[in-house]
Amino acid sequence: MRNLTILEQVRWSIYKAGGPWIEFELIPMQDEKTFQLLQKGDTLGIFQLESEGMKQALRDIHPTHFLDIVAVNALYRPGPMDFIPVYARRKAGKEPTNMLHPALEPILRETFGVIVYQEQIIQIASVMAGFTMGQADLLRRAVSKKNRQVLEEQRAAFVKGAIKQGFDMQVAEEVYALIVRFADYGFPKSHAVAYSVISYQMAYLKAHFPLSFYAALLSNATGNVEKIQQLVSEAKEKGIPFYPPSLKRSTKFFTVEKDGVRYSLSGVKGVPHTFIETVIALRQTNAEAFDNLFDFAVALSAQHFKPKIMESLIFAGALDYLMKDRAVLLATVEAAHKHAELLRPTEDIDIASATAYSFGKPKYMEAEAMPQKEKLLHEKESLGFYISAHPVTEERTFWNEVNMTCRELKREREGTYVKMIGMIEEVKKIRTKKGEQMAFVQLQDEFGTVSVTLFPQVFQLVQEFLLEDELIYLEGTLERRFGKSQIKVKHAQATKKLGN
């Protein structure tokens, strides 16, 4: 249900951004761009297909037809996932598709001889043993419940029926054994098809309308900082710009704006929905009030203009459009609140009456400009990540040696020697069998994250700097594990910690 809602939200986002109205039932089911996205495992945010294991299964199977997606959805579960490599090799022509009998060919052709669906059991029992659909369904149930007594009874009935149909007894025994072996995990094809239609439609929208896709997914991830970071990071890797939240332009959802995505007001910590609704309503009646902090405070009334909420918005960059330094805005909030309390303490007071006897508005307070490091730290606190800039971006300018970012890592060959700067997100220290310390570190830059391995020799040199938010320069060899980039570090050194 949630994913059907997301599909609808993406459709409206596309339409509001000036795109076409998408009729889902008219989406071409053999769309090249969609299959390219699936083949790469570019499926973050796509129903049923976004786990790392599923991404790898898609890369292995290399779907070229809708039925491949159906098969992946059915196979990717404990048990049947063992047959994903078989399906992939046979589909690629690297392994022959052997059928125990030609009669099975029309039933198992689309799944390359692998029993994937419960419906295939019913078909085999009907074609080979002459079972009625009701009898065949009893066999399906016995298999799925692993009821040994019923399975033995069904085996006798299956073999007897197959011989009666003119099949060889040995073939009948082998086919029955195949049913029991594969169909332990048989999945209803009807179920897999229904799921896969949603998977395909989401993949189509992601391939053709990425801005609206990310905006809808981010709106649904509000409150889930980790999910938002994943989506923003991936979108940035694809060159999609993000605009900070804006009191003047943002809504309670992420929205498509120009060639990028505008951050929502709901995504700012400490900003309640009632405040957002009041702000959006105010835009319709008094848009000019947003051009000055004092006018805005009065238009909103002291009842809604709360210093704590305003501070969160200032830290997030939502008032940057006023062209005042964030430190100036923070210093002015209290004065603006007092101004509102004096003229319009509650929203019940008519704004025209409130401002009728006003003798001008106060001026912005003076304050020393907020340092970039402080600005970014507050930004991360209020949004969960850096949006206007990233500490790594600035630091990288001082290092001529750097030749790589997280965005480029995905395109590089395994074995490439990389030199990069990142910010430490997480450190996991372990001891080797020899008792030496080493560490696995999650490193981030403005384009994403990468896992790096620091073996004992390198670890000793930098262990005191392995702290969260520490900036670190490293060199090492690029490797791939389960389709993800990893770096085996040969050399590392601290640069400077954010805030120094």
Short mmCIF file of C-alpha atoms in Angstrom, two decimals:
data_model
loop_
_atom_site.label_atom_id
_atom_site.label_comp_id
_atom_site.label_asym_id
_atom_site.label_seq_id
_atom_site.Cartn_x
_atom_site.Cartn_y
_atom_site.Cartn_z
CA MET A 1 0.00 0.00 0.00
CA ARG A 2 2.84 2.38 0.86
CA ASN A 3 4.48 1.78 -2.51
CA LEU A 4 1.21 2.29 -4.39
CA THR A 5 0.94 5.62 -2.56
CA ILE A 6 4.51 6.49 -3.61
CA LEU A 7 3.67 5.68 -7.25
CA GLU A 8 0.73 8.07 -7.05
CA GLN A 9 2.90 10.77 -5.45
CA VAL A 10 5.55 10.42 -8.17
CA ARG A 11 2.84 10.70 -10.83
CA TRP A 12 1.52 13.94 -9.32
CA SER A 13 5.05 15.30 -8.85
CA ILE A 14 5.83 14.71 -12.55
CA TYR A 15 2.59 16.42 -13.57
CA LYS A 16 3.09 19.43 -11.26
CA ALA A 17 6.64 19.84 -12.58
CA GLY A 18 5.25 20.21 -16.12
CA GLY A 19 5.70 16.60 -17.21
CA PRO A 20 3.11 14.18 -18.65
CA TRP A 21 0.31 12.52 -16.70
CA ILE A 22 1.51 8.93 -16.40
CA GLU A 23 -1.04 6.20 -17.11
CA PHE A 24 0.53 3.20 -15.38
CA GLU A 25 -1.32 0.63 -17.47
CA LEU A 26 0.17 2.22 -20.63
CA ILE A 27 3.82 2.10 -19.49
CA PRO A 28 5.79 0.10 -22.09
CA MET A 29 6.78 -3.23 -20.54
CA GLN A 30 9.90 -3.60 -22.68
CA ASP A 31 11.51 -0.25 -21.92
CA GLU A 32 15.26 -0.27 -22.55
CA LYS A 33 16.13 2.45 -20.03
CA THR A 34 14.21 0.62 -17.28
CA PHE A 35 15.99 -2.66 -17.96
CA GLN A 36 19.39 -0.92 -18.00
CA LEU A 37 18.63 0.46 -14.53
CA LEU A 38 17.61 -3.01 -13.30
CA GLN A 39 20.66 -4.69 -14.85
CA LYS A 40 22.95 -2.30 -12.96
CA GLY A 41 21.12 -3.01 -9.70
CA ASP A 42 20.29 0.70 -9.42
CA THR A 43 17.25 -0.16 -7.34
CA LEU A 44 17.43 1.87 -4.13
CA GLY A 45 13.85 2.88 -3.33
CA ILE A 46 12.28 0.29 -5.66
CA PHE A 47 9.70 -2.04 -4.13
CA GLN A 48 11.09 -5.52 -3.37
CA LEU A 49 14.38 -4.88 -5.20
CA GLU A 50 16.44 -2.60 -2.95
CA SER A 51 18.38 -4.99 -0.68
CA GLU A 52 22.06 -5.52 -1.49
CA GLY A 53 21.43 -9.22 -2.19
CA MET A 54 18.59 -8.41 -4.57
CA LYS A 55 20.75 -5.83 -6.38
CA GLN A 56 23.41 -8.51 -6.90
CA ALA A 57 20.79 -11.00 -8.11
CA LEU A 58 19.64 -8.45 -10.70
CA ARG A 59 23.23 -7.88 -11.85
CA ASP A 60 23.72 -11.65 -12.16
CA ILE A 61 20.44 -12.41 -13.94
CA HIS A 62 20.65 -9.29 -16.15
CA PRO A 63 16.87 -8.98 -16.72
CA THR A 64 15.79 -8.39 -20.30
CA HIS A 65 12.12 -9.25 -19.91
CA PHE A 66 9.39 -8.58 -17.33
CA LEU A 67 9.28 -12.31 -16.49
CA ASP A 68 12.91 -12.10 -15.32
CA ILE A 69 11.80 -9.60 -12.64
CA VAL A 70 8.97 -11.95 -11.65
CA ALA A 71 11.48 -14.81 -11.32
CA VAL A 72 13.90 -12.70 -9.22
CA ASN A 73 11.06 -11.69 -6.89
CA ALA A 74 10.12 -15.37 -6.44
CA LEU A 75 13.68 -16.72 -6.18
CA TYR A 76 15.11 -14.21 -3.74
CA ARG A 77 14.09 -15.96 -0.53
CA PRO A 78 15.83 -18.49 1.74
CA GLY A 79 16.11 -21.75 -0.17
CA PRO A 80 15.31 -20.82 -3.77
CA MET A 81 18.02 -18.13 -3.85
CA ASP A 82 20.48 -21.03 -4.21
CA PHE A 83 19.11 -21.41 -7.75
CA ILE A 84 19.70 -17.78 -8.75
CA PRO A 85 23.20 -18.61 -10.14
CA VAL A 86 21.69 -21.57 -12.10
CA TYR A 87 18.97 -19.34 -13.55
CA ALA A 88 21.57 -16.65 -14.39
CA ARG A 89 23.99 -19.07 -16.11
CA ARG A 90 21.24 -20.74 -18.13
CA LYS A 91 19.74 -17.40 -19.15
CA ALA A 92 23.19 -16.24 -20.32
CA GLY A 93 23.72 -19.49 -22.27
CA LYS A 94 26.67 -20.49 -20.09
CA GLU A 95 24.96 -23.70 -18.96
CA PRO A 96 22.56 -25.96 -20.91
CA THR A 97 18.92 -26.07 -19.82
CA ASN A 98 18.29 -29.79 -19.36
CA MET A 99 14.70 -31.01 -19.16
CA LEU A 100 13.99 -34.47 -17.74
CA HIS A 101 11.34 -34.90 -20.43
CA PRO A 102 10.20 -32.87 -23.44
CA ALA A 103 6.75 -32.59 -21.82
CA LEU A 104 8.28 -30.27 -19.21
CA GLU A 105 9.69 -27.88 -21.82
CA PRO A 106 6.61 -25.65 -22.29
CA ILE A 107 6.08 -25.49 -18.50
CA LEU A 108 9.67 -24.73 -17.42
CA ARG A 109 10.97 -22.91 -20.53
CA GLU A 110 10.51 -19.42 -19.12
CA THR A 111 12.39 -20.31 -15.90
CA PHE A 112 15.18 -22.22 -17.69
CA GLY A 113 14.25 -25.60 -16.25
CA VAL A 114 14.09 -24.37 -12.63
CA ILE A 115 10.81 -24.91 -10.77
CA VAL A 116 10.15 -21.44 -9.38
CA TYR A 117 6.37 -21.20 -9.04
CA GLN A 118 3.69 -23.26 -7.33
CA GLU A 119 1.63 -23.02 -10.51
CA GLN A 120 4.35 -24.99 -12.31
CA ILE A 121 3.87 -27.93 -9.90
CA ILE A 122 0.16 -27.94 -10.68
CA GLN A 123 0.88 -27.85 -14.42
CA ILE A 124 3.42 -30.70 -14.24
CA ALA A 125 1.05 -32.87 -12.17
CA SER A 126 -1.76 -32.20 -14.63
CA VAL A 127 0.27 -32.80 -17.81
CA MET A 128 2.38 -35.77 -16.67
CA ALA A 129 0.18 -37.59 -14.15
CA GLY A 130 -3.23 -36.59 -15.47
CA PHE A 131 -4.19 -35.03 -12.12
CA THR A 132 -7.22 -32.78 -11.95
CA MET A 133 -6.48 -29.23 -10.80
CA GLY A 134 -7.87 -30.14 -7.37
CA GLN A 135 -5.62 -33.20 -7.08
CA ALA A 136 -2.62 -31.20 -8.29
CA ASP A 137 -3.30 -28.54 -5.66
CA LEU A 138 -3.27 -31.22 -2.94
CA LEU A 139 0.23 -32.16 -4.16
CA ARG A 140 1.30 -28.50 -4.09
CA ARG A 141 0.09 -28.14 -0.51
CA ALA A 142 1.76 -31.36 0.61
CA VAL A 143 5.06 -30.18 -0.87
CA SER A 144 4.91 -26.72 0.69
CA LYS A 145 4.03 -28.19 4.11
CA LYS A 146 6.66 -30.98 3.76
CA ASN A 147 4.09 -33.55 4.94
CA ARG A 148 6.08 -36.76 4.40
CA GLN A 149 3.12 -39.14 4.68
CA VAL A 150 1.03 -37.25 2.14
CA LEU A 151 4.11 -36.79 -0.09
CA GLU A 152 4.63 -40.55 -0.19
CA GLU A 153 0.97 -41.13 -1.00
CA GLN A 154 1.12 -38.47 -3.70
CA ARG A 155 4.33 -39.97 -5.11
CA ALA A 156 2.57 -43.30 -5.69
CA ALA A 157 -0.41 -41.55 -7.28
CA PHE A 158 1.86 -39.34 -9.44
CA VAL A 159 3.97 -42.26 -10.74
CA LYS A 160 0.87 -44.40 -11.39
CA GLY A 161 -0.83 -41.54 -13.24
CA ALA A 162 2.31 -40.79 -15.28
CA ILE A 163 2.68 -44.43 -16.37
CA LYS A 164 -0.99 -44.40 -17.36
CA GLN A 165 -0.27 -41.27 -19.46
CA GLY A 166 2.49 -43.21 -21.25
CA PHE A 167 5.54 -41.89 -19.39
CA ASP A 168 8.44 -44.11 -18.36
CA MET A 169 8.43 -45.06 -14.65
CA GLN A 170 12.01 -43.83 -14.11
CA VAL A 171 11.20 -40.45 -15.68
CA ALA A 172 8.09 -40.19 -13.49
CA GLU A 173 10.15 -40.93 -10.35
CA GLU A 174 12.81 -38.38 -11.33
CA VAL A 175 10.27 -35.66 -12.10
CA TYR A 176 8.51 -36.27 -8.78
CA ALA A 177 11.86 -36.03 -6.97
CA LEU A 178 12.48 -32.74 -8.83
CA ILE A 179 9.12 -31.40 -7.66
CA VAL A 180 9.87 -32.29 -4.04
CA ARG A 181 13.40 -30.84 -4.25
CA PHE A 182 12.60 -27.51 -5.93
CA ALA A 183 9.07 -26.86 -4.86
CA ASP A 184 9.80 -26.84 -1.14
CA TYR A 185 10.06 -23.13 -1.75
CA GLY A 186 7.64 -22.72 -4.62
CA PHE A 187 6.18 -19.21 -4.70
CA PRO A 188 2.78 -18.31 -6.22
CA LYS A 189 3.47 -16.79 -9.63
CA SER A 190 0.34 -14.64 -9.39
CA HIS A 191 1.75 -13.08 -6.22
CA ALA A 192 5.20 -12.54 -7.80
CA VAL A 193 3.66 -10.95 -10.92
CA ALA A 194 1.57 -8.52 -8.86
CA TYR A 195 4.64 -7.48 -6.87
CA SER A 196 6.76 -7.23 -10.00
CA VAL A 197 4.30 -4.91 -11.74
CA ILE A 198 4.84 -2.42 -8.89
CA SER A 199 8.62 -3.04 -9.00
CA TYR A 200 8.70 -2.41 -12.76
CA GLN A 201 6.54 0.72 -12.60
CA MET A 202 8.78 2.21 -9.89
CA ALA A 203 11.91 1.29 -11.89
CA TYR A 204 10.38 2.96 -14.98
CA LEU A 205 9.70 6.18 -13.05
CA LYS A 206 13.18 6.16 -11.52
CA ALA A 207 14.75 5.68 -14.96
CA HIS A 208 12.72 8.38 -16.73
CA PHE A 209 11.71 10.86 -14.00
CA PRO A 210 14.45 10.67 -11.33
CA LEU A 211 13.72 14.12 -9.82
CA SER A 212 10.09 13.26 -9.04
CA PHE A 213 11.08 9.75 -7.96
CA TYR A 214 13.60 11.00 -5.38
CA ALA A 215 11.29 13.80 -4.20
CA ALA A 216 8.47 11.32 -3.47
CA LEU A 217 10.77 8.76 -1.82
CA LEU A 218 12.37 11.46 0.36
CA SER A 219 8.97 12.81 1.41
CA ASN A 220 8.03 9.29 2.55
CA ALA A 221 11.34 8.89 4.41
CA THR A 222 10.83 12.01 6.57
CA GLY A 223 12.05 11.17 10.07
CA ASN A 224 14.30 8.36 8.84
CA VAL A 225 17.67 10.13 8.66
CA GLU A 226 19.55 7.04 7.42
CA LYS A 227 17.13 6.51 4.51
CA ILE A 228 17.22 10.20 3.59
CA GLN A 229 21.04 10.14 3.61
CA GLN A 230 21.03 7.10 1.30
CA LEU A 231 18.62 8.70 -1.18
CA VAL A 232 20.28 12.14 -1.15
CA SER A 233 23.72 10.56 -1.54
CA GLU A 234 22.61 8.47 -4.54
CA ALA A 235 20.81 11.40 -6.17
CA LYS A 236 23.89 13.62 -5.75
CA GLU A 237 26.05 10.89 -7.30
CA LYS A 238 23.80 11.19 -10.35
CA GLY A 239 24.37 14.92 -10.47
CA ILE A 240 20.98 15.94 -9.07
CA PRO A 241 21.33 19.19 -7.09
CA PHE A 242 19.57 19.71 -3.75
CA TYR A 243 18.27 23.07 -2.63
CA PRO A 244 18.13 23.72 1.13
CA PRO A 245 14.78 24.13 2.88
CA SER A 246 13.29 27.56 2.34
CA LEU A 247 10.66 29.24 4.47
CA LYS A 248 9.52 31.02 1.33
CA ARG A 249 9.46 28.10 -1.13
CA SER A 250 9.48 24.72 0.67
CA THR A 251 6.34 22.74 1.42
CA LYS A 252 5.89 19.87 3.85
CA PHE A 253 7.09 17.58 1.03
CA PHE A 254 10.27 17.40 -1.01
CA THR A 255 9.45 19.04 -4.35
CA VAL A 256 10.94 19.24 -7.84
CA GLU A 257 12.35 22.69 -8.56
CA LYS A 258 14.14 23.56 -11.81
CA ASP A 259 16.64 20.75 -12.35
CA GLY A 260 16.85 19.70 -8.69
CA VAL A 261 14.97 18.82 -5.51
CA ARG A 262 13.90 21.32 -2.85
CA TYR A 263 14.22 20.09 0.74
CA SER A 264 10.99 19.94 2.74
CA LEU A 265 10.15 21.86 5.90
CA SER A 266 9.03 18.56 7.48
CA GLY A 267 12.60 17.31 7.24
CA VAL A 268 13.89 20.00 9.61
CA LYS A 269 14.15 18.75 13.19
CA GLY A 270 12.01 20.59 15.70
CA VAL A 271 9.54 22.09 13.20
CA PRO A 272 5.96 20.93 13.94
CA HIS A 273 3.35 20.26 11.25
CA THR A 274 0.99 22.92 12.64
CA PHE A 275 3.71 25.53 12.08
CA ILE A 276 4.29 24.35 8.49
CA GLU A 277 0.55 24.45 7.70
CA THR A 278 0.28 27.98 9.14
CA VAL A 279 3.28 29.13 7.06
CA ILE A 280 1.90 27.64 3.83
CA ALA A 281 -1.49 29.28 4.45
CA LEU A 282 0.24 32.62 5.13
CA ARG A 283 2.00 32.48 1.75
CA GLN A 284 -1.39 32.64 0.03
CA THR A 285 -2.53 35.74 1.92
CA ASN A 286 0.64 37.69 2.71
CA ALA A 287 3.65 36.62 0.61
CA GLU A 288 5.45 39.94 1.22
CA ALA A 289 5.72 39.16 4.95
CA PHE A 290 8.39 36.54 4.17
CA ASP A 291 10.84 39.22 3.00
CA ASN A 292 11.64 40.51 6.49
CA LEU A 293 11.98 38.61 9.79
CA PHE A 294 9.98 41.23 11.75
CA ASP A 295 7.13 41.33 9.23
CA PHE A 296 7.06 37.54 9.24
CA ALA A 297 6.89 37.40 13.05
CA VAL A 298 3.91 39.75 13.12
CA ALA A 299 2.14 38.06 10.19
CA LEU A 300 2.57 34.69 11.91
CA SER A 301 1.79 36.16 15.39
CA ALA A 302 3.76 35.47 18.57
CA GLN A 303 1.48 32.47 19.08
CA HIS A 304 3.21 30.65 16.19
CA PHE A 305 6.53 32.50 15.90
CA LYS A 306 8.51 30.51 18.46
CA PRO A 307 12.26 31.25 18.83
CA LYS A 308 13.15 27.52 19.13
CA ILE A 309 11.41 26.67 15.86
CA MET A 310 12.95 29.66 14.11
CA GLU A 311 16.44 28.70 15.32
CA SER A 312 16.04 25.21 13.82
CA LEU A 313 15.00 26.76 10.50
CA ILE A 314 17.90 29.22 10.52
CA PHE A 315 20.40 26.42 11.25
CA ALA A 316 18.93 24.42 8.34
CA GLY A 317 19.38 27.37 5.96
CA ALA A 318 15.65 27.95 5.52
CA LEU A 319 16.05 31.73 5.89
CA ASP A 320 19.20 32.14 3.79
CA TYR A 321 17.08 33.76 1.05
CA LEU A 322 16.92 36.89 3.29
CA MET A 323 20.63 37.38 2.42
CA LYS A 324 21.53 37.81 6.09
CA ASP A 325 24.21 35.81 7.84
CA ARG A 326 22.82 32.99 9.97
CA ALA A 327 24.47 34.49 13.06
CA VAL A 328 22.63 37.79 12.44
CA LEU A 329 19.30 35.98 12.07
CA LEU A 330 19.88 33.99 15.28
CA ALA A 331 20.72 37.20 17.17
CA THR A 332 17.54 38.85 15.82
CA VAL A 333 15.00 36.09 16.56
CA GLU A 334 14.31 37.20 20.12
CA ALA A 335 13.78 40.84 19.06
CA ALA A 336 11.40 39.70 16.29
CA HIS A 337 9.47 37.59 18.81
CA LYS A 338 9.11 40.55 21.19
CA HIS A 339 7.99 42.74 18.29
CA ALA A 340 5.26 40.18 17.49
CA GLU A 341 4.24 39.94 21.15
CA LEU A 342 3.82 43.72 21.25
CA LEU A 343 1.81 44.07 18.02
CA ARG A 344 0.11 40.71 17.58
CA PRO A 345 0.37 38.25 20.49
CA THR A 346 -2.21 35.86 18.99
CA GLU A 347 -3.53 35.11 15.51
CA ASP A 348 -7.00 36.20 16.63
CA ILE A 349 -5.90 39.84 16.34
CA ASP A 350 -6.47 41.22 12.87
CA ILE A 351 -3.13 41.93 11.17
CA ALA A 352 -4.32 45.28 9.76
CA SER A 353 -5.30 46.45 13.26
CA ALA A 354 -2.04 45.12 14.70
CA THR A 355 0.12 47.10 12.30
CA ALA A 356 -2.04 50.23 12.06
CA TYR A 357 -0.22 52.05 14.89
CA SER A 358 3.25 50.58 14.35
CA PHE A 359 6.02 53.17 14.27
CA GLY A 360 8.34 51.20 12.00
CA LYS A 361 10.00 47.91 12.66
CA PRO A 362 13.20 47.21 14.57
CA LYS A 363 16.47 46.58 12.77
CA TYR A 364 18.43 43.35 12.47
CA MET A 365 20.94 42.85 15.27
CA GLU A 366 24.63 42.95 14.52
CA ALA A 367 26.66 39.76 14.90
CA GLU A 368 29.95 38.31 13.76
CA ALA A 369 29.57 36.05 10.73
CA MET A 370 29.05 32.39 11.58
CA PRO A 371 32.18 30.37 10.72
CA GLN A 372 31.70 27.77 7.99
CA LYS A 373 32.58 24.88 10.34
CA GLU A 374 29.88 25.96 12.83
CA LYS A 375 27.38 26.54 10.05
CA LEU A 376 27.90 22.98 8.74
CA LEU A 377 27.74 21.38 12.18
CA HIS A 378 24.40 23.07 12.94
CA GLU A 379 23.15 22.15 9.49
CA LYS A 380 23.91 18.49 10.14
CA GLU A 381 22.18 18.68 13.52
CA SER A 382 18.98 20.14 12.09
CA LEU A 383 18.81 18.10 8.86
CA GLY A 384 20.78 14.96 9.65
CA PHE A 385 23.43 15.66 7.00
CA TYR A 386 25.27 18.46 5.19
CA ILE A 387 23.26 20.03 2.38
CA SER A 388 24.82 23.36 1.40
CA ALA A 389 28.40 22.06 1.48
CA HIS A 390 30.48 19.25 2.93
CA PRO A 391 33.64 19.60 5.06
CA VAL A 392 35.45 17.21 2.71
CA THR A 393 34.85 19.52 -0.28
CA GLU A 394 36.78 22.36 1.33
CA GLU A 395 39.57 20.14 2.66
CA ARG A 396 40.11 18.47 -0.71
CA THR A 397 41.20 21.77 -2.26
CA PHE A 398 44.41 21.64 -0.16
CA TRP A 399 45.41 18.19 -1.43
CA ASN A 400 46.76 17.93 -4.97
CA GLU A 401 47.30 14.19 -4.52
CA VAL A 402 43.58 13.35 -4.33
CA ASN A 403 42.33 11.53 -7.45
CA MET A 404 39.05 10.03 -6.30
CA THR A 405 35.65 10.63 -4.68
CA CYS A 406 32.94 8.16 -3.70
CA ARG A 407 31.11 9.01 -6.93
CA GLU A 408 34.05 7.95 -9.11
CA LEU A 409 34.82 4.78 -7.15
CA LYS A 410 31.85 2.98 -8.71
CA ARG A 411 33.21 3.55 -12.21
CA GLU A 412 36.79 2.50 -11.49
CA ARG A 413 38.20 -0.96 -12.07
CA GLU A 414 39.03 -3.27 -9.20
CA GLY A 415 42.71 -2.94 -8.33
CA THR A 416 42.86 0.82 -9.04
CA TYR A 417 45.13 2.71 -6.64
CA VAL A 418 43.02 5.46 -5.10
CA LYS A 419 43.89 8.59 -3.13
CA MET A 420 40.98 10.27 -1.38
CA ILE A 421 39.78 12.32 1.57
CA GLY A 422 36.79 11.37 3.65
CA MET A 423 35.05 12.05 6.92
CA ILE A 424 34.86 9.17 9.39
CA GLU A 425 31.30 8.07 9.99
CA GLU A 426 31.86 4.87 11.95
CA VAL A 427 34.83 2.85 13.29
CA LYS A 428 34.79 -0.85 14.11
CA LYS A 429 38.00 -2.06 15.77
CA ILE A 430 38.86 -5.77 15.92
CA ARG A 431 41.86 -7.92 16.81
CA THR A 432 43.54 -10.28 14.35
CA LYS A 433 44.41 -13.88 15.19
CA LYS A 434 47.85 -12.60 16.19
CA GLY A 435 46.22 -10.20 18.66
CA GLU A 436 47.00 -7.07 16.62
CA GLN A 437 44.44 -4.31 16.29
CA MET A 438 42.94 -3.32 12.95
CA ALA A 439 39.78 -1.46 11.93
CA PHE A 440 36.93 -1.28 9.45
CA VAL A 441 35.98 2.34 8.86
CA GLN A 442 32.93 3.78 7.12
CA LEU A 443 34.06 6.92 5.29
CA GLN A 444 31.85 9.56 3.69
CA ASP A 445 32.25 12.50 1.35
CA GLU A 446 29.69 14.72 -0.38
CA PHE A 447 28.93 11.95 -2.91
CA GLY A 448 28.44 8.91 -0.71
CA THR A 449 30.14 6.40 1.58
CA VAL A 450 32.79 3.71 1.22
CA SER A 451 34.04 0.98 3.53
CA VAL A 452 37.80 1.03 4.16
CA THR A 453 40.00 -1.58 5.84
CA LEU A 454 42.97 -0.50 7.95
CA PHE A 455 45.32 -3.41 8.62
CA PRO A 456 47.50 -3.42 11.81
CA GLN A 457 50.52 -1.65 10.29
CA VAL A 458 48.48 1.28 8.98
CA PHE A 459 46.11 1.24 11.96
CA GLN A 460 48.98 1.94 14.37
CA LEU A 461 49.87 5.13 12.52
CA VAL A 462 46.38 6.69 12.70
CA GLN A 463 44.56 4.98 15.58
CA GLU A 464 44.41 8.18 17.69
CA PHE A 465 42.64 10.00 14.82
CA LEU A 466 40.01 7.31 14.20
CA LEU A 467 37.13 9.31 15.63
CA GLU A 468 33.74 10.32 14.28
CA ASP A 469 33.81 13.53 12.17
CA GLU A 470 37.59 13.27 11.76
CA LEU A 471 38.83 14.09 8.26
CA ILE A 472 41.33 11.58 6.95
CA TYR A 473 43.51 11.23 3.84
CA LEU A 474 44.16 7.71 2.61
CA GLU A 475 45.67 5.75 -0.23
CA GLY A 476 44.84 2.17 -1.09
CA THR A 477 43.60 -0.47 -3.51
CA LEU A 478 40.00 -0.56 -4.72
CA GLU A 479 38.13 -3.85 -4.31
CA ARG A 480 34.54 -4.98 -4.88
CA ARG A 481 32.51 -7.13 -2.50
CA PHE A 482 28.87 -7.94 -3.26
CA GLY A 483 28.88 -5.13 -5.82
CA LYS A 484 30.04 -2.52 -3.30
CA SER A 485 33.32 -0.60 -3.32
CA GLN A 486 35.89 -1.20 -0.59
CA ILE A 487 39.40 0.16 -0.10
CA LYS A 488 42.32 -1.77 1.37
CA VAL A 489 44.38 1.05 2.87
CA LYS A 490 48.15 1.22 2.27
CA HIS A 491 48.70 4.65 3.81
CA ALA A 492 46.58 7.02 5.91
CA GLN A 493 46.98 10.28 7.79
CA ALA A 494 44.72 12.76 9.57
CA THR A 495 44.03 16.12 7.96
CA LYS A 496 42.06 18.16 10.45
CA LYS A 497 38.94 17.66 12.46
CA LEU A 498 35.84 19.64 11.58
CA GLY A 499 35.69 22.43 14.10
CA ASN A 500 39.46 23.03 14.37
#
